[in-house]
Amino acid sequence: MRPNEIVEALRRAVAAAPDDVILRLHLAEQLLLAGDRTAATVEVATVIAADPGNERARALMTRALTADEPSPPAGRAPAPDPDAAVPIEPTDAGSTEFDWSAAEEQVGSGVADPLFGADSADAPAGGTAPAGSPADRFRIEPPDITLADVGGMQTVKDRLYAAFLAPMRNPELRARYAKSLRGGLLLYGPPGCGKTFIARALAGELGARFMSIGITDILDSFFGASERNMHEAFLVARREAPCVLFFDEVDALGARRSQTTNSFTRTAVNQLLIELDGIDGANEGVFVLAATNQPWDVDPAMRRPGRLDRTVLVLPPDERARAAIFDYHLRDRPLSGVDVPALARESEGLSGADIALVCESAAEVALLDGVRTGVVRDITQKDLRNGLRQAHPSTGPWLDAARNIVLFGDDDGTYAELRAYLKKAKRL
Ligand code: ATP
């Protein structure tokens, strides 16, 4: 059977059995071999939407998003196809698999890394080389939660859908509107309201890895080391693509360069800007998200187009969101007579993290009772109410600070969403 016929036969088979994941991935693989990366992406995205953790789908997505899809092996060259997006020439290569180790070796050796020279990944300046490869130093998590696990936050979910999910899942439309998969998003809002949580959920939704970087992972007072760390973070994220690269406390990392006295912080910011700009598609499949509690301290240069060019406010959860957060944190715990809607009503002002703590302390009390009395019991409404009484809403001080910024800071429209919220909450 000729390659085109194989693809057509597989298309028919998939149409007859749309839920057969193995068949669909087989079709995607054949499409990739035929050079039709767009059609392959559609098939893989369908699988990832249903099964974000599917490793084979993830690997295929990486190949589909990578410009240099390997040539097919000898004897399996596709017949010329006028519709194929990227025609593939037959070669003598014996394997259809991309040689990851050769590529990693090349990246690791710094060959493709003019910025830091050939020894870049192994010997940082200042002799502060951390042990192991760059990948060992950054925590990379496989997808574990999706947006369905995130309580409430509908506006934020809609923004993430428009910025990342819709373009990723509709490659044909993406091509038509020349929409790239690069560019990032800055999440801001009070502490504990789910910025990290939703970034992790986005990774799950995209079937992407989640790589979270805090400032301490990057900053190093030795000359040249901060830029190197930043560069390595991006190297690893690109290698792990599709990957959500999440920078926490980005205000500290990206404080206005003019205010920054530490040269190593300033150079880290500059390096971040260079990496965000990327070179020709280098960041394709790397979804950069950053979070801050103090967006007003973030270097405006970081918000230019192609960088962290969209700003999304993550607000304290409303009543519906609080109910969803209680549900999430109580879902695997034994309960008796728990009235979640009542708890949601009584927890005004609490953040997601505060609610997680209320559930945790109620579980602790029930557990200790069991230990003390020898009788195992469920968590009750009383336990949770006691937890609520002890909780201190942590969003208030942030909202007060935000009010001052909105009232007395420069108003270039950046905080319009925040202003509207404060007005509605009668804080302005
Ligand atoms: P910080 O600014 O302090 O880093 P954050 O905004 O990143 O905080 P998270 O770390 O994402 O907040 O949230 C803390 C915890 O609160 C999460 O691990 C999760 O357990 C819970 N949480 C927050 N928001 C939600 C939500 N919408 N649904 C379910 N759980 C949530």
Coordinates of C-alpha atoms and ligand atoms in Angstrom, one line a residue:
M1 CA 0.0 0.0 0.0
R2 CA 1.3 3.5 -0.8
P3 CA 1.7 6.0 2.0
N4 CA -1.2 8.1 0.8
E5 CA -3.4 5.0 0.8
I6 CA -2.3 4.1 4.3
V7 CA -3.2 7.6 5.5
E8 CA -6.6 7.4 3.8
A9 CA -7.3 3.9 5.2
L10 CA -6.4 5.1 8.6
R11 CA -8.6 8.2 8.3
R12 CA -11.5 5.9 7.4
A13 CA -10.7 3.7 10.4
V14 CA -10.5 6.7 12.8
A15 CA -13.8 8.0 11.4
A16 CA -15.4 4.6 12.2
A17 CA -13.8 4.4 15.7
P18 CA -13.2 8.0 16.8
D19 CA -12.4 7.0 20.4
D20 CA -9.7 4.6 19.5
V21 CA -6.6 6.4 20.7
I22 CA -4.0 4.0 19.4
L23 CA -5.5 4.2 15.9
R24 CA -5.7 8.0 16.0
L25 CA -2.1 8.3 17.1
H26 CA -1.1 5.9 14.4
L27 CA -2.8 8.1 11.9
A28 CA -1.0 11.1 13.4
E29 CA 2.3 9.4 13.0
Q30 CA 1.7 8.5 9.4
L31 CA 0.6 12.1 8.7
L32 CA 3.8 13.3 10.3
L33 CA 5.8 10.9 8.1
A34 CA 3.9 12.3 5.1
G35 CA 4.9 15.8 6.1
D36 CA 1.4 17.0 7.0
R37 CA 2.2 18.5 10.4
T38 CA -1.0 20.5 10.6
A39 CA -3.2 17.5 10.2
A40 CA -1.1 15.5 12.6
T41 CA -1.4 18.2 15.2
V42 CA -5.2 18.1 14.9
E43 CA -5.2 14.4 15.6
V44 CA -2.8 14.6 18.4
A45 CA -4.6 17.5 20.0
T46 CA -7.8 15.5 20.0
V47 CA -6.1 12.7 22.0
I48 CA -4.4 15.2 24.4
A49 CA -7.8 16.9 25.1
A50 CA -9.2 13.6 26.2
D51 CA -6.1 12.2 27.9
P52 CA -3.6 15.0 28.9
G53 CA -1.1 12.6 30.3
N54 CA -0.7 10.4 27.2
E55 CA 3.0 10.2 26.8
R56 CA 3.0 9.0 23.2
A57 CA 0.6 11.8 22.2
R58 CA 2.9 14.3 23.9
A59 CA 5.9 13.0 22.1
L60 CA 4.1 13.2 18.8
M61 CA 3.0 16.8 19.6
T62 CA 6.6 17.8 20.2
R63 CA 7.5 16.4 16.8
A64 CA 4.5 18.1 15.1
L65 CA 5.5 21.4 16.7
T66 CA 9.2 21.0 15.8
A67 CA 10.1 22.5 12.5
D68 CA 12.7 19.8 11.7
E69 CA 10.6 16.7 11.5
P70 CA 12.9 13.9 10.4
S71 CA 12.8 12.5 6.9
P72 CA 11.0 9.1 6.4
P73 CA 13.1 6.0 6.1
A74 CA 14.2 4.6 2.8
G75 CA 11.4 2.7 1.0
R76 CA 8.7 4.6 2.9
A77 CA 8.9 7.8 1.0
P78 CA 5.4 9.3 0.5
A79 CA 4.2 9.8 -3.0
P80 CA 4.2 13.5 -4.0
D81 CA 1.2 15.1 -2.4
P82 CA 0.2 18.5 -3.6
D83 CA -1.6 19.2 -0.3
A84 CA 1.3 18.3 2.0
A85 CA 2.4 21.3 4.0
V86 CA 6.1 20.1 4.2
P87 CA 7.2 17.7 1.5
I88 CA 9.7 15.1 2.7
E89 CA 12.5 13.8 0.5
P90 CA 13.4 10.2 0.8
T91 CA 16.7 9.5 2.5
D92 CA 18.8 6.6 3.4
A93 CA 18.1 7.0 7.1
G94 CA 17.2 3.8 8.7
S95 CA 14.9 5.0 11.5
T96 CA 11.8 7.0 11.7
E97 CA 12.6 8.2 15.2
F98 CA 14.1 11.6 15.9
D99 CA 17.5 11.2 17.5
W100 CA 16.8 12.9 20.8
S101 CA 20.1 12.0 22.4
A102 CA 22.1 13.5 19.6
A103 CA 20.0 16.6 19.8
E104 CA 20.3 16.8 23.5
E105 CA 24.1 16.3 23.3
Q106 CA 24.2 19.2 20.8
V107 CA 22.2 21.5 23.0
G108 CA 24.1 20.4 26.1
S109 CA 27.4 21.0 24.3
G110 CA 26.4 24.5 23.6
V111 CA 26.9 24.0 19.8
A112 CA 23.6 25.8 19.0
D113 CA 24.3 28.3 21.7
P114 CA 26.3 31.2 20.5
L115 CA 25.5 33.3 23.6
F116 CA 27.4 31.1 26.0
G117 CA 30.0 29.4 23.9
A118 CA 30.6 25.7 23.4
D119 CA 31.0 24.9 27.1
S120 CA 27.8 26.6 28.1
A121 CA 25.8 23.9 29.8
D122 CA 28.6 22.4 31.8
A123 CA 30.8 25.1 33.3
P124 CA 29.0 28.2 34.6
A125 CA 31.0 31.4 35.1
G126 CA 32.3 32.0 38.6
G127 CA 32.7 28.3 39.3
T128 CA 29.3 27.9 40.8
A129 CA 28.3 25.1 38.5
P130 CA 25.5 23.1 40.1
A131 CA 25.9 19.4 40.0
G132 CA 24.2 17.5 37.2
S133 CA 22.7 18.5 33.9
P134 CA 20.5 21.6 33.7
A135 CA 17.4 19.4 33.6
D136 CA 18.3 18.0 37.0
R137 CA 18.2 21.5 38.5
F138 CA 14.7 22.4 37.4
R139 CA 11.7 20.6 38.7
I140 CA 9.7 19.4 35.7
E141 CA 6.3 17.8 36.5
P142 CA 4.2 15.7 34.2
P143 CA 0.6 17.0 33.8
D144 CA -1.5 16.0 36.9
I145 CA -4.5 18.4 37.0
T146 CA -6.6 20.1 34.4
L147 CA -8.8 23.2 34.4
A148 CA -11.7 21.1 35.6
D149 CA -9.8 20.8 38.9
V150 CA -9.7 24.6 39.3
G151 CA -12.6 26.0 41.2
G152 CA -14.3 29.0 39.7
M153 CA -12.0 31.5 37.9
Q154 CA -14.1 31.4 34.7
T155 CA -12.7 34.7 33.4
V156 CA -9.1 33.5 33.8
K157 CA -10.0 30.2 32.2
D158 CA -11.5 32.0 29.2
R159 CA -8.4 34.2 28.9
L160 CA -6.2 31.1 28.9
Y161 CA -8.4 29.4 26.4
A162 CA -8.1 32.4 24.0
A163 CA -4.4 32.8 24.5
F164 CA -3.2 29.2 24.4
L165 CA -5.8 26.5 24.2
A166 CA -7.7 27.6 21.1
P167 CA -4.6 28.3 19.0
M168 CA -3.1 25.0 20.1
R169 CA -6.2 22.9 19.4
N170 CA -7.0 24.6 16.1
P171 CA -3.7 24.6 14.1
E172 CA -5.5 25.3 10.8
L173 CA -7.1 28.4 12.1
R174 CA -3.8 29.3 13.8
A175 CA -2.1 29.1 10.4
R176 CA -4.9 31.0 8.7
Y177 CA -4.6 33.9 11.2
A178 CA -0.9 33.7 11.4
K179 CA -1.1 33.2 15.2
S180 CA 2.1 31.9 16.7
L181 CA 2.3 29.8 19.9
R182 CA 4.7 32.2 21.4
G183 CA 4.2 35.1 23.7
G184 CA 3.4 34.8 27.4
L185 CA 1.0 35.9 30.0
L186 CA 1.4 37.6 33.3
L187 CA -1.0 36.5 36.1
Y188 CA -1.3 38.9 39.0
G189 CA -3.4 39.2 42.1
P190 CA -3.4 38.5 45.8
P191 CA -1.4 35.7 47.3
G192 CA -2.9 32.2 47.5
C193 CA -5.6 32.8 44.9
G194 CA -4.6 30.1 42.5
K195 CA -2.0 31.7 40.1
T196 CA 0.4 28.7 40.3
F197 CA -2.5 26.2 40.5
I198 CA -4.1 27.4 37.3
A199 CA -0.8 27.5 35.5
R200 CA -0.2 23.9 36.5
A201 CA -3.8 23.1 35.3
L202 CA -3.1 24.8 31.9
A203 CA -0.1 22.4 31.5
G204 CA -2.4 19.5 32.2
E205 CA -4.9 20.8 29.7
L206 CA -2.2 21.2 27.0
G207 CA -0.7 17.8 27.8
A208 CA 2.4 19.8 28.5
R209 CA 5.1 19.5 31.2
F210 CA 5.1 22.0 34.0
M211 CA 8.3 23.7 34.9
S212 CA 8.1 26.1 37.8
I213 CA 11.0 28.5 38.4
G214 CA 11.3 30.7 41.5
I215 CA 13.7 33.5 41.8
T216 CA 16.1 31.5 44.0
D217 CA 16.5 29.1 41.1
I218 CA 17.9 31.8 38.9
L219 CA 19.6 34.5 40.8
D220 CA 23.3 34.0 41.6
S221 CA 25.7 36.7 42.7
F222 CA 28.6 35.2 40.7
F223 CA 29.4 37.0 37.6
G224 CA 27.5 35.7 34.6
A225 CA 25.7 32.9 36.5
S226 CA 22.2 34.5 36.7
E227 CA 22.1 34.9 32.9
R228 CA 23.4 31.4 32.4
N229 CA 20.7 30.0 34.8
M230 CA 18.0 31.8 32.9
H231 CA 19.3 30.6 29.6
E232 CA 19.4 27.1 30.8
A233 CA 15.9 27.2 32.1
F234 CA 14.7 28.1 28.6
L235 CA 17.0 25.5 27.0
V236 CA 15.4 22.8 29.2
A237 CA 11.8 24.1 28.6
R238 CA 12.4 24.1 24.8
R239 CA 13.8 20.6 25.0
E240 CA 10.7 19.5 27.0
A241 CA 8.2 21.2 24.7
P242 CA 5.3 21.3 24.9
C243 CA 6.0 22.8 28.2
V244 CA 4.5 25.5 30.5
L245 CA 7.4 27.5 31.8
F246 CA 6.1 29.3 35.0
F247 CA 8.1 32.1 36.7
D248 CA 6.9 32.8 40.2
E249 CA 7.6 36.1 42.0
V250 CA 8.5 37.7 38.7
D251 CA 8.4 41.1 40.3
A252 CA 11.6 40.3 42.2
L253 CA 13.1 38.8 39.0
G254 CA 11.9 41.5 36.7
A255 CA 11.9 44.6 39.0
R256 CA 12.2 47.8 37.0
R257 CA 15.8 47.7 35.8
S258 CA 16.2 51.4 36.8
Q259 CA 15.4 50.5 40.4
T260 CA 17.6 47.5 40.5
T261 CA 20.9 48.0 42.2
N262 CA 22.1 44.4 42.0
S263 CA 23.8 43.9 38.7
F264 CA 23.1 40.1 38.8
T265 CA 19.3 40.8 39.0
R266 CA 19.6 43.3 36.2
T267 CA 21.4 40.9 33.9
A268 CA 18.9 38.1 34.7
V269 CA 16.1 40.5 33.6
N270 CA 18.0 41.3 30.4
Q271 CA 18.5 37.6 29.7
L272 CA 14.9 36.9 30.4
L273 CA 13.9 39.5 27.8
I274 CA 16.4 38.0 25.3
E275 CA 15.0 34.5 25.9
L276 CA 11.4 35.7 25.6
D277 CA 12.2 37.2 22.3
G278 CA 13.7 33.9 21.2
I279 CA 15.1 33.3 17.7
D280 CA 12.9 32.2 14.8
G281 CA 10.4 29.8 16.4
A282 CA 12.7 28.8 19.2
N283 CA 9.9 29.2 21.7
E284 CA 7.3 27.4 19.7
G285 CA 5.6 25.0 22.1
V286 CA 7.0 26.8 25.2
F287 CA 4.1 28.5 27.0
V288 CA 5.6 31.2 29.3
L289 CA 3.5 32.2 32.3
A290 CA 4.6 34.4 35.0
A291 CA 3.0 35.3 38.3
T292 CA 3.3 38.2 40.7
N293 CA 1.6 39.8 43.6
Q294 CA 3.1 43.2 42.6
P295 CA 2.6 43.8 38.9
W296 CA 3.4 47.5 39.4
D297 CA 7.0 46.5 40.2
V298 CA 7.4 44.5 37.0
D299 CA 9.7 45.9 34.4
P300 CA 7.4 47.3 31.7
A301 CA 9.8 46.0 29.0
M302 CA 8.7 42.5 30.0
R303 CA 5.1 43.3 28.9
R304 CA 6.0 44.3 25.3
P305 CA 4.5 42.2 22.4
G306 CA 5.8 38.7 22.1
R307 CA 6.9 38.8 25.8
L308 CA 4.5 38.7 28.8
D309 CA 2.2 40.7 26.6
R310 CA -1.1 39.7 28.3
T311 CA -2.0 40.6 31.8
V312 CA -4.6 38.6 33.7
L313 CA -6.0 39.4 37.1
V314 CA -6.5 36.4 39.4
L315 CA -9.0 37.6 42.0
P316 CA -10.0 36.2 45.4
P317 CA -12.6 33.5 44.8
D318 CA -16.3 34.5 44.7
E319 CA -18.9 32.4 46.5
R320 CA -19.3 29.9 43.6
A321 CA -15.5 29.5 43.3
R322 CA -15.2 29.0 47.0
A323 CA -17.7 26.2 46.9
A324 CA -15.7 24.6 44.1
I325 CA -12.5 25.0 46.1
F326 CA -14.1 23.4 49.2
D327 CA -15.3 20.5 46.9
Y328 CA -11.8 20.1 45.5
H329 CA -10.1 20.0 48.9
L330 CA -12.7 17.7 50.5
R331 CA -13.1 15.4 47.6
D332 CA -11.0 12.5 48.9
R333 CA -11.8 12.9 52.6
P334 CA -14.5 11.1 54.6
L335 CA -17.3 13.6 55.3
S336 CA -20.5 13.5 57.3
G337 CA -23.2 16.2 57.1
V338 CA -21.0 18.7 55.4
D339 CA -22.8 21.7 53.8
V340 CA -20.4 23.1 51.2
P341 CA -22.7 25.9 50.0
A342 CA -23.0 27.2 53.6
L343 CA -19.2 27.1 54.0
A344 CA -18.8 29.0 50.8
R345 CA -21.2 31.7 52.1
E346 CA -19.3 31.9 55.4
S347 CA -15.8 32.2 53.8
E348 CA -15.9 35.6 52.2
G349 CA -12.4 37.1 51.8
L350 CA -10.6 33.8 52.1
S351 CA -8.2 32.9 49.3
G352 CA -7.9 29.4 47.8
A353 CA -4.9 28.7 49.9
D354 CA -6.8 29.9 53.1
I355 CA -9.6 27.4 52.2
A356 CA -7.1 24.6 51.6
L357 CA -5.8 25.3 55.1
V358 CA -9.3 25.2 56.6
C359 CA -9.9 21.8 55.0
E360 CA -6.5 20.6 56.1
S361 CA -6.9 21.6 59.7
A362 CA -10.5 20.1 59.9
A363 CA -8.9 16.8 58.6
E364 CA -6.2 17.1 61.3
V365 CA -8.7 17.6 64.1
A366 CA -10.8 14.5 63.0
L367 CA -7.6 12.5 62.7
L368 CA -6.3 13.4 66.1
D369 CA -9.8 12.6 67.6
G370 CA -9.5 9.2 66.1
V371 CA -6.0 8.7 67.5
R372 CA -7.2 9.9 71.0
T373 CA -10.4 7.9 71.2
G374 CA -9.6 4.9 69.0
V375 CA -12.8 5.5 67.0
V376 CA -12.3 6.7 63.5
R377 CA -14.7 9.4 62.5
D378 CA -15.6 11.6 59.5
I379 CA -14.9 15.3 59.1
T380 CA -18.0 17.3 60.1
Q381 CA -19.4 20.7 59.5
K382 CA -18.4 21.7 63.0
D383 CA -14.7 20.8 62.3
L384 CA -14.8 23.0 59.2
R385 CA -16.6 25.9 60.9
N386 CA -14.0 25.8 63.6
G387 CA -11.3 26.0 60.9
L388 CA -13.2 28.9 59.3
R389 CA -13.3 30.8 62.7
Q390 CA -9.5 30.5 63.0
A391 CA -8.8 31.5 59.4
H392 CA -7.5 35.0 58.7
P393 CA -8.5 36.3 55.3
S394 CA -5.2 36.9 53.6
T395 CA -6.5 38.9 50.6
G396 CA -7.4 42.1 52.5
P397 CA -3.9 43.7 52.8
W398 CA -3.2 43.1 49.1
L399 CA -6.5 44.7 48.1
D400 CA -5.6 47.7 50.3
A401 CA -2.3 48.1 48.6
A402 CA -3.9 47.6 45.1
R403 CA -6.4 50.3 46.0
N404 CA -3.5 52.8 46.6
I405 CA -1.9 51.9 43.3
V406 CA -5.2 52.3 41.4
L407 CA -5.9 55.6 43.2
F408 CA -2.5 57.2 43.1
G409 CA -0.4 55.4 40.5
D410 CA -0.2 56.2 36.8
D411 CA -3.3 55.0 35.1
D412 CA -2.4 53.9 31.6
G413 CA -5.4 51.4 31.6
T414 CA -3.3 48.4 32.8
Y415 CA -5.3 48.0 35.9
A416 CA -8.7 48.7 34.5
E417 CA -9.9 45.2 35.5
L418 CA -8.6 45.7 39.0
R419 CA -10.2 49.1 39.2
A420 CA -13.6 47.7 38.2
Y421 CA -13.3 44.9 40.7
L422 CA -12.4 47.3 43.6
K423 CA -15.3 49.5 42.6
K424 CA -17.7 46.6 42.6
A425 CA -16.3 45.4 46.0
K426 CA -16.9 49.0 47.3
R427 CA -13.2 49.4 48.0
L428 CA -12.8 52.5 45.9
Ligands
ATP1 P1 1.3 33.0 45.7 O1 1.0 34.4 45.1 O2 1.4 33.1 47.2 O3 2.4 32.3 45.0 P2 -0.8 31.7 44.2 O4 -1.8 32.7 43.7 O5 0.2 31.2 43.2 O6 -0.1 32.2 45.5 P3 -1.5 29.0 44.6 O7 -0.2 28.6 45.1 O8 -1.8 28.7 43.2 O9 -1.7 30.5 44.8 O10 -2.7 28.5 45.5 C1 -2.4 27.9 46.8 C2 -3.2 26.7 47.0 O11 -4.6 27.1 47.1 C3 -3.2 25.7 45.8 O12 -2.2 24.8 45.9 C4 -4.6 25.1 45.9 O13 -4.5 24.0 46.8 C5 -5.5 26.2 46.5 N1 -6.2 26.9 45.4 C6 -6.1 28.2 45.1 N2 -7.0 28.5 44.1 C7 -7.7 27.4 43.9 C8 -8.8 27.1 43.0 N3 -9.3 28.0 42.2 N4 -9.3 25.8 43.0 C9 -8.8 24.9 43.8 N5 -7.8 25.1 44.7 C10 -7.2 26.3 44.7

